[in-house]
Short mmCIF file of C-alpha atoms in Angstrom, two decimals:
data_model
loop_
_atom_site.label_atom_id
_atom_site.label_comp_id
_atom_site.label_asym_id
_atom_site.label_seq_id
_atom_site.Cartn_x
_atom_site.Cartn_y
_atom_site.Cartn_z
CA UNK A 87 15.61 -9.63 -2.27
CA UNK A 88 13.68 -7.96 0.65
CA UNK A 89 16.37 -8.80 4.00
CA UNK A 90 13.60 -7.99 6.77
CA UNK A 91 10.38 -6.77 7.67
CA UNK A 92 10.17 -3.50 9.04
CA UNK A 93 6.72 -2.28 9.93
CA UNK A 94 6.59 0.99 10.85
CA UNK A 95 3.07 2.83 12.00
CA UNK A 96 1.88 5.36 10.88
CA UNK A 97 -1.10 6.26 12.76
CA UNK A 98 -3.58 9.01 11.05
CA UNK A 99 -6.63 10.03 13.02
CA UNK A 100 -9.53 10.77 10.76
CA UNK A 101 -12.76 12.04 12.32
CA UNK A 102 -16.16 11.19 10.28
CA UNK A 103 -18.32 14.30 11.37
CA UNK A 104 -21.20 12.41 10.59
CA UNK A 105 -24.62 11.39 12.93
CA UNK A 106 -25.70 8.12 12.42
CA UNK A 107 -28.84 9.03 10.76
CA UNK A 108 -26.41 10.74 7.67
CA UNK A 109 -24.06 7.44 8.06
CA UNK A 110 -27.19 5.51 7.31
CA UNK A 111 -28.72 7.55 5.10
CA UNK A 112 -26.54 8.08 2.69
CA UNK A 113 -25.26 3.88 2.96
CA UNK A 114 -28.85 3.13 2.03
CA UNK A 115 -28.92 5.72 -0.90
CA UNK A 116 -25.85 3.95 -2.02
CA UNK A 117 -27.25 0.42 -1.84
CA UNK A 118 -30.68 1.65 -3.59
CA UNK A 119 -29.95 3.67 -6.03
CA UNK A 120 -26.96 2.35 -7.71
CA UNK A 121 -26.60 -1.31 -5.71
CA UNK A 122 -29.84 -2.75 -5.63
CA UNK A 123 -29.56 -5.57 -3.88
CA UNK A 124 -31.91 -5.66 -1.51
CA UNK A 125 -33.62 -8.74 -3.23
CA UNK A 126 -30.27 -10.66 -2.10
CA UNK A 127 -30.57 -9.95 1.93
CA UNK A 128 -32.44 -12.99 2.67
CA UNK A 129 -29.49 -15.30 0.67
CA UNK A 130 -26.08 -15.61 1.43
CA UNK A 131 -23.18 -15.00 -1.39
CA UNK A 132 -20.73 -17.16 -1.91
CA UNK A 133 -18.88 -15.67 -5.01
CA UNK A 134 -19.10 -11.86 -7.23
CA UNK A 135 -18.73 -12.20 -10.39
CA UNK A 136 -18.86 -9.41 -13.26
CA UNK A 137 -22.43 -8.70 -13.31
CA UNK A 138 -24.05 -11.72 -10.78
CA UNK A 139 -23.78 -12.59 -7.23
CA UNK A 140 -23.89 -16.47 -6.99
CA UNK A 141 -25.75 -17.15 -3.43
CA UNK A 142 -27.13 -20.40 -1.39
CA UNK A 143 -29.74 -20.83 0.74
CA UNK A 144 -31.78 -23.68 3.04
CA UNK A 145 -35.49 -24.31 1.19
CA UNK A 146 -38.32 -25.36 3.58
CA UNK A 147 -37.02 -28.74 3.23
CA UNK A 148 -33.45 -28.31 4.74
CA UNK A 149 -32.02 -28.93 0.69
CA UNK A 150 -29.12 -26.41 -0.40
CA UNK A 151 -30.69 -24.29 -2.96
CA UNK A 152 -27.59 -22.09 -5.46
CA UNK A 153 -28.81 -19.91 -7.44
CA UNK A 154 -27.37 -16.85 -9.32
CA UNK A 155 -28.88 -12.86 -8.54
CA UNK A 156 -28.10 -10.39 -11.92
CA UNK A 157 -27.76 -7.29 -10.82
CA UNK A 158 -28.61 -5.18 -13.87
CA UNK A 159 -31.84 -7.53 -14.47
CA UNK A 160 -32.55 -7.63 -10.63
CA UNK A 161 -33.45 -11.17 -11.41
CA UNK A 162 -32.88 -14.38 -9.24
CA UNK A 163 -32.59 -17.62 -10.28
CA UNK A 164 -32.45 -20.77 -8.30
CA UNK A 165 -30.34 -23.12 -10.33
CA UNK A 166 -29.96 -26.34 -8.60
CA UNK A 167 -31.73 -27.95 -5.20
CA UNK A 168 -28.99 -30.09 -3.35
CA UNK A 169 -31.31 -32.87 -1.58
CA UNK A 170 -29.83 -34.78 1.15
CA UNK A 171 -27.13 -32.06 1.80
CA UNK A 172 -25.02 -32.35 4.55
CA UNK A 173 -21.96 -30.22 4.68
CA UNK A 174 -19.90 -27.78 2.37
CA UNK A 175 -16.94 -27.04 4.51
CA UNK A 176 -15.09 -25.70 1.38
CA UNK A 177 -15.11 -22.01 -0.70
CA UNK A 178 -15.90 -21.59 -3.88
CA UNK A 179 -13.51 -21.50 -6.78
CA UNK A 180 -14.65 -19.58 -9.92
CA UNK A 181 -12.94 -20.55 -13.35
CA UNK A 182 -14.74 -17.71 -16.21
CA UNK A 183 -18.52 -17.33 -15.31
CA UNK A 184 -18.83 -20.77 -13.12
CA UNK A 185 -18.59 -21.56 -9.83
CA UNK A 186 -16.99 -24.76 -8.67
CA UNK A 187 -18.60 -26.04 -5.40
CA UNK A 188 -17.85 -29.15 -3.33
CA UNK A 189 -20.32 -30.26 -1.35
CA UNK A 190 -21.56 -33.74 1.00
CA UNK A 191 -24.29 -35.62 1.56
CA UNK A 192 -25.53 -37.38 4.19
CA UNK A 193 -24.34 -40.76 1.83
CA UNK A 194 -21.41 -39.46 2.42
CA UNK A 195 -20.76 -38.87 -1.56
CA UNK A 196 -19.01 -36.06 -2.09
CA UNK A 197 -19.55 -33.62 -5.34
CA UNK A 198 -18.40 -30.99 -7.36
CA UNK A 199 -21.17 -28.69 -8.39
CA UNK A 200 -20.40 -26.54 -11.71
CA UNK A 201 -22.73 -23.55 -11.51
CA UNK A 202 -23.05 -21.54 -14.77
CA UNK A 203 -24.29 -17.98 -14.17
CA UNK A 204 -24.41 -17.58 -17.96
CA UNK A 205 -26.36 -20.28 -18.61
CA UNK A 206 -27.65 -20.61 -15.05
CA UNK A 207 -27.21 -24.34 -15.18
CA UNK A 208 -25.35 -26.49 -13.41
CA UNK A 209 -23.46 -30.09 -13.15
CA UNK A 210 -22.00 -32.46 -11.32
CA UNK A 211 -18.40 -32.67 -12.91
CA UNK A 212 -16.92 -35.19 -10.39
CA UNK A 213 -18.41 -37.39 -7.16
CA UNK A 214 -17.04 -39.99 -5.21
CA UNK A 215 -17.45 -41.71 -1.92
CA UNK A 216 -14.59 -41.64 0.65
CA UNK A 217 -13.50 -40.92 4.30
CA UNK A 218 -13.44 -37.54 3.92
CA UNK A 219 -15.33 -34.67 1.95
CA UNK A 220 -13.41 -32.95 -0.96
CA UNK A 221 -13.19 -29.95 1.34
CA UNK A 222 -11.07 -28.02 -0.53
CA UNK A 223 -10.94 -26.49 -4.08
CA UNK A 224 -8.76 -24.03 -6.16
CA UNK A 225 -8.66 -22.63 -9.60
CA UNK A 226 -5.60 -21.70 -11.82
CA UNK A 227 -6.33 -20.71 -15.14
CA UNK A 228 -8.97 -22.51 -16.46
CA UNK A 229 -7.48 -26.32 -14.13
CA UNK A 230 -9.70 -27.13 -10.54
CA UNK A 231 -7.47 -28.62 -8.08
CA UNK A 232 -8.84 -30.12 -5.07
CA UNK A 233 -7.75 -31.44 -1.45
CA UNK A 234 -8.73 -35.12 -0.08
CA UNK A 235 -8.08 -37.69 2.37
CA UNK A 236 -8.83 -41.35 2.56
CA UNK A 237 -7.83 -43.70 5.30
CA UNK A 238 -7.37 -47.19 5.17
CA UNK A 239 -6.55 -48.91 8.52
CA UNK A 240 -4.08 -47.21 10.06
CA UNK A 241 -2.63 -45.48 7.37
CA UNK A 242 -4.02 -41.90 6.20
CA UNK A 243 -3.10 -40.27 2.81
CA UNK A 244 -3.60 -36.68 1.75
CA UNK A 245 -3.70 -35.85 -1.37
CA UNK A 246 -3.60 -32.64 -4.01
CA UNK A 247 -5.31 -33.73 -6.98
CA UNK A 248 -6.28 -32.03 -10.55
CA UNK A 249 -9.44 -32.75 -12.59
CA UNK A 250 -8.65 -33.89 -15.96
CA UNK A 251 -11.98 -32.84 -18.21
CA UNK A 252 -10.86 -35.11 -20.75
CA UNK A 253 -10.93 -38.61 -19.13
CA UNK A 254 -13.42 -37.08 -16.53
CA UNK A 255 -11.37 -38.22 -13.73
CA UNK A 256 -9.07 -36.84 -11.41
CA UNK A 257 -4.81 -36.93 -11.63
CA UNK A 258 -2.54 -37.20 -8.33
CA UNK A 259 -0.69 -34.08 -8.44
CA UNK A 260 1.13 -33.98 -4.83
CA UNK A 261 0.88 -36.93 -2.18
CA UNK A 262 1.25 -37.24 1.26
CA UNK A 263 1.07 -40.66 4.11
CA UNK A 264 1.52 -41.08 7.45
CA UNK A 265 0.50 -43.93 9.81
CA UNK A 266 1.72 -44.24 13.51
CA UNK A 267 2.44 -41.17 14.37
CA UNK A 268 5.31 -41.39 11.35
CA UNK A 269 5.11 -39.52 7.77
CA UNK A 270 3.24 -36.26 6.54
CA UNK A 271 -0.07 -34.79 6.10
CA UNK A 272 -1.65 -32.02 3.39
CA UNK A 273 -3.02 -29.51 5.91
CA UNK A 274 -4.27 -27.30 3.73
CA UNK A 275 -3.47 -25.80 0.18
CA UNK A 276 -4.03 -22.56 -2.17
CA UNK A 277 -3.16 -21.64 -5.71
CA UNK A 278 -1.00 -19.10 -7.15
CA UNK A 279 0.98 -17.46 -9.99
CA UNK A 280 1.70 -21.04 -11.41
CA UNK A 281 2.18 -23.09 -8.25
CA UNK A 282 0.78 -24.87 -5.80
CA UNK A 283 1.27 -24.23 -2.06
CA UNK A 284 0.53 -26.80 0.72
CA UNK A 285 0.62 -26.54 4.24
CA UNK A 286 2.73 -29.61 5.77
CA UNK A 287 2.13 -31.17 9.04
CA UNK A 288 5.52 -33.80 9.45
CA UNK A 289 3.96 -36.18 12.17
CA UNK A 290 7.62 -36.91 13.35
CA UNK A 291 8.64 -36.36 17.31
CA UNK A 292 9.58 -32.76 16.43
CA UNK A 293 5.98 -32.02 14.77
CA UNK A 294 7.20 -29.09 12.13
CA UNK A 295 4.43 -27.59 9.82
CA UNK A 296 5.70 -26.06 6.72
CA UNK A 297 4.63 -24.53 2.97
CA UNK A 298 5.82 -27.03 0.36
CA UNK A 299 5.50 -24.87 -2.91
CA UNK A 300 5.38 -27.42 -6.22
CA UNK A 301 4.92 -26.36 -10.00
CA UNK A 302 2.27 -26.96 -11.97
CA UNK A 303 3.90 -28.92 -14.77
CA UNK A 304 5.72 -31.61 -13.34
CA UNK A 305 4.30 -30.91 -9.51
CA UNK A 306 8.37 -31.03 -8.61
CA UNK A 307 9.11 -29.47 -5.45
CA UNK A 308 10.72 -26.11 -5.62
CA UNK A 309 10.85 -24.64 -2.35
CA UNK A 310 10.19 -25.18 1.08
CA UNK A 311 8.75 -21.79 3.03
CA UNK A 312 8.69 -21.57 6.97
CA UNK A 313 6.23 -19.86 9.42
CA UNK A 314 7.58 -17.16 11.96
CA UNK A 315 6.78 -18.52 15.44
CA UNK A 316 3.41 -16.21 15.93
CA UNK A 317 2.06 -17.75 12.47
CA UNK A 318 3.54 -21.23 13.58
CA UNK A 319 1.54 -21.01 16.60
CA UNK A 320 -1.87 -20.21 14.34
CA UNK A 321 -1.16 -23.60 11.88
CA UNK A 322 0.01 -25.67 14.37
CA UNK A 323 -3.01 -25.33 17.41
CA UNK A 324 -6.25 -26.20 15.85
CA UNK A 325 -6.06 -27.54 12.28
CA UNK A 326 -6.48 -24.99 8.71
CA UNK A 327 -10.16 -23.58 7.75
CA UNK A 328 -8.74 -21.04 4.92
CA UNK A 329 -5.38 -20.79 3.16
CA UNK A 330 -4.72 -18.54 0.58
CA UNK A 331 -1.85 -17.20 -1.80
CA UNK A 332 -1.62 -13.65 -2.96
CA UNK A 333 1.48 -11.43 -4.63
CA UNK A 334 3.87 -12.66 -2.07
CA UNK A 335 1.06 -12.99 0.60
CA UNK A 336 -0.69 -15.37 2.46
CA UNK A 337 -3.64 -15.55 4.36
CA UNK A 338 -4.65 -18.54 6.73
CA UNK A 339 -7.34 -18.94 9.59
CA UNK A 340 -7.64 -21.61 12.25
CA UNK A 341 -10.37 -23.45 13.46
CA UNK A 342 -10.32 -21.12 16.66
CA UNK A 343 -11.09 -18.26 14.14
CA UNK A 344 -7.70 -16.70 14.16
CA UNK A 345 -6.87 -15.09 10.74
CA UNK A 346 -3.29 -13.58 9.55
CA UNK A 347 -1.88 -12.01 6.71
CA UNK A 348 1.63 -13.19 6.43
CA UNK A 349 4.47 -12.44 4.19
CA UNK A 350 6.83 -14.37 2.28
CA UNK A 351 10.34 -12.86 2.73
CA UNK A 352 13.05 -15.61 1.49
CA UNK A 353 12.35 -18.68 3.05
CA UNK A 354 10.11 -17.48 5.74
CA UNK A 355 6.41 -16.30 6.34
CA UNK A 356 6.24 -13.58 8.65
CA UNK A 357 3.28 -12.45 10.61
CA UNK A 358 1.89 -9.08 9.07
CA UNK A 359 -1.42 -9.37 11.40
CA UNK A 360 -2.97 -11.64 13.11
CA UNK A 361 -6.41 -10.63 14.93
CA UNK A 362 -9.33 -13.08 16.18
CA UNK A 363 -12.08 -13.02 13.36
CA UNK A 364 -10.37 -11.49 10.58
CA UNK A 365 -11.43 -12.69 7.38
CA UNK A 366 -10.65 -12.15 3.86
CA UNK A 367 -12.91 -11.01 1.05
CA UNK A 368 -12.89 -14.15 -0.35
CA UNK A 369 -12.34 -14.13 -4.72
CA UNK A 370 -12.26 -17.61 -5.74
CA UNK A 371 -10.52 -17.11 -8.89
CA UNK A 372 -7.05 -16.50 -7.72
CA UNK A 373 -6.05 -13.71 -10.10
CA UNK A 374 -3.34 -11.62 -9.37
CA UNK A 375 -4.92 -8.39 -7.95
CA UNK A 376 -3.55 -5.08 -6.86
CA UNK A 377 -5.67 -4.90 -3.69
CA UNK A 378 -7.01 -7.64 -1.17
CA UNK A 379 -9.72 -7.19 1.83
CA UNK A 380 -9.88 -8.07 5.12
CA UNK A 381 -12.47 -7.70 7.52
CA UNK A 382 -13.40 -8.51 11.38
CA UNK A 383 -16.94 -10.99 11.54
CA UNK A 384 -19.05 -9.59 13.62
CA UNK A 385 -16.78 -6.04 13.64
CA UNK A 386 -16.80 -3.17 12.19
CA UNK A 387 -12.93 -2.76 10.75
CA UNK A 388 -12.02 -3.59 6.81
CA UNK A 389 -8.52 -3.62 5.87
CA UNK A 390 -6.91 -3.24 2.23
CA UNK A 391 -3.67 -4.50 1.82
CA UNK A 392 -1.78 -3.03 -1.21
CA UNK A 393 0.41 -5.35 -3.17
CA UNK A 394 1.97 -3.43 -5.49
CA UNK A 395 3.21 -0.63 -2.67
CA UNK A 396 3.29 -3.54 0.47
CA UNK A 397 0.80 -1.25 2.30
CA UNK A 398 -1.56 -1.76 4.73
CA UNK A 399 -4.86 0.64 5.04
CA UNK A 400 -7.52 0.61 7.30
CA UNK A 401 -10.98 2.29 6.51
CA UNK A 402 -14.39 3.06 7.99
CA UNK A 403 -17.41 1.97 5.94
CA UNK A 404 -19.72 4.13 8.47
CA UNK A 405 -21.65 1.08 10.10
CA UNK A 406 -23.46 1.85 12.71
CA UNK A 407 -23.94 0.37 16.42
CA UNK A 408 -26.60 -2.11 15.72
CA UNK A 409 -24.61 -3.24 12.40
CA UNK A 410 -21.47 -5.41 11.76
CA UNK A 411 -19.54 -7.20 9.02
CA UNK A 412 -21.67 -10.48 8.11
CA UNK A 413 -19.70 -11.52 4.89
CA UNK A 414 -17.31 -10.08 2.19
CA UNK A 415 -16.64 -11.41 -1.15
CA UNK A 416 -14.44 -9.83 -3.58
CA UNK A 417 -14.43 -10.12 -7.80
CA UNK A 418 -10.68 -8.19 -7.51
CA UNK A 419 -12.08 -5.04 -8.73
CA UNK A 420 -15.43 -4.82 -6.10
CA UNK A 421 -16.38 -6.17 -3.39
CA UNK A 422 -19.77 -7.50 -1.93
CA UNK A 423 -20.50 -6.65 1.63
CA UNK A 424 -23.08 -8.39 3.86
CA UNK A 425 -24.29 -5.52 6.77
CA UNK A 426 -25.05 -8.05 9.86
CA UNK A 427 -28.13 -6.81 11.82
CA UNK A 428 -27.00 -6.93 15.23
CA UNK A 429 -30.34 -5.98 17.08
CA UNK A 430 -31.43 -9.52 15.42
CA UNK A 431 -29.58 -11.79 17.87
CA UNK A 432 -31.73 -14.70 17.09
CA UNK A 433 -32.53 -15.13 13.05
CA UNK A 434 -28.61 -13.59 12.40
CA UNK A 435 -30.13 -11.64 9.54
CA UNK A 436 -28.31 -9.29 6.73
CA UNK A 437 -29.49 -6.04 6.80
CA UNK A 438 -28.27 -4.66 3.74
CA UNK A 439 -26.20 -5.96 0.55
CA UNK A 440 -23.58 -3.27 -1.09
CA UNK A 441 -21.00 -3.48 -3.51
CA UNK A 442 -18.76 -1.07 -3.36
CA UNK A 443 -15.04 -0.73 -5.77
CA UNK A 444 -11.50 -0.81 -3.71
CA UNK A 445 -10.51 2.43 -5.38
CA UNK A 446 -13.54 4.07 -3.38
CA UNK A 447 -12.34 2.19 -0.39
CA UNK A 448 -8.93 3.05 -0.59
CA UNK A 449 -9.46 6.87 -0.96
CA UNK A 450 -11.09 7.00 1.90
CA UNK A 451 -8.82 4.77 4.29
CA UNK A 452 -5.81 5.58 6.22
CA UNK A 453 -2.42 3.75 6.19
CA UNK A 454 -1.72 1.81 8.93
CA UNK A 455 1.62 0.05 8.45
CA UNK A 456 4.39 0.21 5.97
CA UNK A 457 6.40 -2.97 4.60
CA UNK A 458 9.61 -1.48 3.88
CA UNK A 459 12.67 -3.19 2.61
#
């Protein structure tokens, strides 16, 4: 068992003798020759697969329009027009070749899209109307869990729930109440390696917030998993946007934008970073992979955390002044990068689309900090 975290730096200074015309040269040689994908730039991805880049967009209309880009074919398809749309405050989870999607309408009926990119179909697999949107989903395996709340009076209940594809209905797999200021609420929850983490909010006088950490058999209770005071200070201040599990990690962000990586040592989760706008490169189907990404919105750093060595790297993907991070989604193998133009301060346009493979990434990064035992 790992008795601390120690993180020593390492700092390596690596100069790029490059101009920016060779930076953006050679990135655009790169997207266009093997990549592609400037057919994409106009869309927004929300989830790499294999061989297609699921996106959405807003038709002329204002509907949600998912379709899937293949990027041997070069092809897009727009599978499904979401009319009366309202919000889609959750990611994606991916279970094969589909994505899973929830998403609300101005009804206030909340669905689960199915989105087949080999089929490029889709379906509604579950909808129902309640006080709040299904805001959350998670794969593990081939099972979709998902987060929701209902209130009734004064008395709110959170609840994880799994969708059962046989009775096409959804089973109660962890519950939470509170009313008066008395009981618990489901902040937020993530999949992994066979259980199911949720972030705890006890509404007592002393106000803890907590991982509860349930199997996915019986959904018994296993272990209970607490935050240092730095990632205690993240949960706690302005409610959960993102949480997810990873090979002893987690990552969560707040609804001021603060994202951290945190460790799980023992009992505890223990701040690893924690920087304003870091994101993850989001892979919605929860596979154990040897490296994760993290990036700054808006900012020009990428991080790659190795698992397997507990290593932190930090590269330079040669972006230049007028360019930032827009979005990254990872497949655990590549990862999809959205170049922000930042000269466009009005239409907050992508610039380019590249996918580029972690191995590349990591050879060219420099280690930053060391989690030794």
């Amino acid at each position: 068992m790992r008795k601390g975290l120690l993180l020593v730096f390492t700092f390596a200074v690596i100069l790029l003798l490059y101009g920016y015309a060779d930076q953006e040269n050679s990135r655009k040689e790169n997207s266009e020759q093997e990549n592609g994908l400037e057919n994409i730039n106009k869309y927004s991805p929300i989830a790499l697969l294999e061989d297609v880049i699921v996106y959405d967009y807003f038709n002329d209309d204002d509907a949600l329009v998912i379709g899937c880009y293949d990027m041997e074919s070069k092809n897009l398809s727009d599978v499904i027009c979401v009319d009366g749309f309202y919000i889609s405050s959750g990611l994606p989870a991916v279970i094969d070749n589909s994505v899973i999607l929830p998403v609300t309408l101005y009804t206030n009926e909340h669905k689960l899209l199915m989105i087949n990119a080999d089929s490029n179909t889709s379906d509604t697999i579950f909808d129902e109307n309640n006080s709040s949107s299904i805001d959350m989903v998670a794969a593990m395996n081939t099972a979709i869990y998902m987060l929701g709340t209902i209130r009734d009076h004064s008395t709110e209940t959170s609840y994880i729930r799994k969708y059962n594809e046989k009775t096409d209905k959804v089973d109660i797999c962890v519950e939470k109440e509170f009313a008066n200021n008395t009981g618990e609420q489901i902040m937020a929850f993530a999949c992994s390696n066979e259980r199911i983490y949720a972030i705890v909010n006890q509404m007592e006088a002393e106000k803890d917030t907590y991982i509860e950490i349930y199997d996915d058999k019986n959904y018994d209770l296993t272990k209970k998993l607490y935050f240092d005071s730095e990632l205690k200070k993240v949960v706690s201040e302005n409610g959960i946007v993102q949480f997810y599990c990873f090979g002893g990690y987690i990552y969560v962000r707040n609804f001021s934008d603060y994202g951290v990586i945190g460790k799980i040592e023992n009992d505890q989760v223990k701040t690893l970073l924690n920087l304003y706008k870091l994101r993850i490169a989001y892979n919605g189907r929860n596979t154990e992979d040897n490296y994760y990404g993290f990036f700054l919105r808006e900012g020009k750093d990428f991080y790659i955390l190795d698992v397997d060595t507990d290593t932190l790297y930090q590269t330079d993907l040669g972006l230049s002044q007028d360019e930032s991070f827009r979005n990254v989604l990872s497949n655990g193998s590549d990862i999809c990068i959205c170049v922000l133009d930042e000269t466009d301060t009005e239409a907050f346009t992508t610039k380019d689309t590249i996918i580029v493979d972690f191995d590349t990434l990591k050879n060219k990064a420099y280690q930053i900090k060391q989690i030794a035992d």
